[in-house]
Amino acid sequence: MIEDLPGWINIVFLLTVGVTVLMFYYANGSRKEILTGLIIWSASQSFLALNGFYLITDTFPPRFILVLLPTTILIIISLLPTYRAKLSKDRNRTVSTFLHTVRIPVEIILFYLFINKMVPELMTFEGRNFDILAGLTAPIVGTLILTRRASNGLLISWNVISLVLVCFIMINGILSSELPFQQFGFEQPNKAMLYFPFILLPAVIVPIVIHTHLTELVILIKERNTAYNNANGLLGKQAHKDIHA
């Protein structure tokens, strides 16, 4: 853990991780394998970080790839056609949308990590990080879904914009870390993500957020295409009746 860091920052962050995992669990059919997998993954990454595994940054390939590669592979697998039907059936759109409110405490924590010289300013809302906008708008979009006033187009647009925001700061965060390919933040690099509990930001929270956006977009686009095809089918039947009238 990071020495001399106020204890409340660690506590708030761990609570945020817990809320993220639970909301993801409930948003995807409350399947036990999801919760079990996330607990095992979080525990293994926490163990490595607590033992200083990621603090050794001069290896090639970088050890940090053990955070990024497994989650990337799992996200890609979840987008394959085999899993799409189950995904659509299990997804609770309201919960999956409200899940993104966790981005608000994450941004506040990043700001305090910057004050404590553990991340560069560019990773905060005072720099290049506008991801808090997704967190602030999530309750609005979630309420529109609850009241059935959210159109398919609105949800697609919001998910695309929010996905771009999280991917943008994720890339900046990686390129600001003390890794062989560092590009930014040389005066004050992104060191916090190499320590427990903040390793769980790139290992758990960010992959969950990205996965939720991508899978929601797959579902929304499928719904739009189905509605379009159904509308064309009805028009075709009506035209056929008119011809034979």
mmCIF file of N, CA and C in Angstrom, residues 23-28 91-101 138 141-142 209 212-213 216:
data_model
loop_
_atom_site.group_PDB
_atom_site.id
_atom_site.type_symbol
_atom_site.label_atom_id
_atom_site.label_comp_id
_atom_site.label_asym_id
_atom_site.label_seq_id
_atom_site.Cartn_x
_atom_site.Cartn_y
_atom_site.Cartn_z
ATOM 1 N N MET A 23 -22.960 -4.352 -8.513
ATOM 2 C CA MET A 23 -23.880 -3.838 -9.528
ATOM 3 C C MET A 23 -23.711 -4.593 -10.847
ATOM 4 N N PHE A 24 -22.480 -4.930 -11.176
ATOM 5 C CA PHE A 24 -22.229 -5.717 -12.385
ATOM 6 C C PHE A 24 -22.870 -7.097 -12.258
ATOM 7 N N TYR A 25 -22.774 -7.660 -11.075
ATOM 8 C CA TYR A 25 -23.371 -8.969 -10.788
ATOM 9 C C TYR A 25 -24.888 -8.923 -10.968
ATOM 10 N N TYR A 26 -25.532 -7.922 -10.389
ATOM 11 C CA TYR A 26 -26.993 -7.808 -10.494
ATOM 12 C C TYR A 26 -27.438 -7.379 -11.894
ATOM 13 N N ALA A 27 -26.593 -6.666 -12.607
ATOM 14 C CA ALA A 27 -26.946 -6.222 -13.959
ATOM 15 C C ALA A 27 -26.885 -7.347 -14.978
ATOM 16 N N ASN A 28 -26.265 -8.453 -14.603
ATOM 17 C CA ASN A 28 -26.065 -9.553 -15.549
ATOM 18 C C ASN A 28 -26.629 -10.877 -15.036
ATOM 19 N N ARG A 91 -29.383 -9.284 -19.153
ATOM 20 C CA ARG A 91 -29.022 -7.898 -18.857
ATOM 21 C C ARG A 91 -30.171 -7.089 -18.254
ATOM 22 N N ASN A 92 -29.874 -6.424 -17.160
ATOM 23 C CA ASN A 92 -30.786 -5.459 -16.554
ATOM 24 C C ASN A 92 -30.263 -4.081 -16.926
ATOM 25 N N ARG A 93 -30.907 -3.461 -17.897
ATOM 26 C CA ARG A 93 -30.391 -2.204 -18.451
ATOM 27 C C ARG A 93 -30.369 -1.078 -17.426
ATOM 28 N N THR A 94 -31.345 -1.038 -16.566
ATOM 29 C CA THR A 94 -31.386 0.030 -15.565
ATOM 30 C C THR A 94 -30.192 -0.061 -14.621
ATOM 31 N N VAL A 95 -29.936 -1.248 -14.095
ATOM 32 C CA VAL A 95 -28.813 -1.430 -13.169
ATOM 33 C C VAL A 95 -27.487 -1.190 -13.882
ATOM 34 N N SER A 96 -27.367 -1.690 -15.114
ATOM 35 C CA SER A 96 -26.109 -1.535 -15.848
ATOM 36 C C SER A 96 -25.823 -0.071 -16.158
ATOM 37 N N THR A 97 -26.869 0.741 -16.263
ATOM 38 C CA THR A 97 -26.675 2.176 -16.506
ATOM 39 C C THR A 97 -26.300 2.898 -15.218
ATOM 40 N N PHE A 98 -27.017 2.606 -14.141
ATOM 41 C CA PHE A 98 -26.685 3.231 -12.853
ATOM 42 C C PHE A 98 -25.303 2.803 -12.361
ATOM 43 N N LEU A 99 -24.810 1.671 -12.833
ATOM 44 C CA LEU A 99 -23.460 1.210 -12.476
ATOM 45 C C LEU A 99 -22.413 2.290 -12.750
ATOM 46 N N HIS A 100 -22.622 3.065 -13.797
ATOM 47 C CA HIS A 100 -21.616 4.049 -14.208
ATOM 48 C C HIS A 100 -21.493 5.227 -13.248
ATOM 49 N N THR A 101 -22.380 5.305 -12.250
ATOM 50 C CA THR A 101 -22.227 6.360 -11.242
ATOM 51 C C THR A 101 -20.969 6.147 -10.406
ATOM 52 N N ALA A 138 -25.119 9.405 -15.775
ATOM 53 C CA ALA A 138 -25.670 8.049 -15.638
ATOM 54 C C ALA A 138 -27.003 8.016 -14.875
ATOM 55 N N VAL A 141 -29.764 9.241 -17.291
ATOM 56 C CA VAL A 141 -30.093 8.242 -18.311
ATOM 57 C C VAL A 141 -30.812 7.053 -17.676
ATOM 58 N N GLY A 142 -30.348 6.639 -16.499
ATOM 59 C CA GLY A 142 -30.995 5.528 -15.799
ATOM 60 C C GLY A 142 -32.441 5.837 -15.445
ATOM 61 N N VAL A 209 -16.552 -1.380 -16.680
ATOM 62 C CA VAL A 209 -17.173 -0.232 -17.349
ATOM 63 C C VAL A 209 -17.128 -0.400 -18.866
ATOM 64 N N THR A 212 -19.420 -3.258 -19.995
ATOM 65 C CA THR A 212 -20.829 -2.879 -19.907
ATOM 66 C C THR A 212 -21.242 -2.012 -21.087
ATOM 67 N N HIS A 213 -20.409 -1.046 -21.446
ATOM 68 C CA HIS A 213 -20.718 -0.195 -22.601
ATOM 69 C C HIS A 213 -20.759 -1.007 -23.897
ATOM 70 N N GLU A 216 -23.707 -3.433 -23.992
ATOM 71 C CA GLU A 216 -24.964 -2.683 -24.100
ATOM 72 C C GLU A 216 -25.162 -2.173 -25.523
#
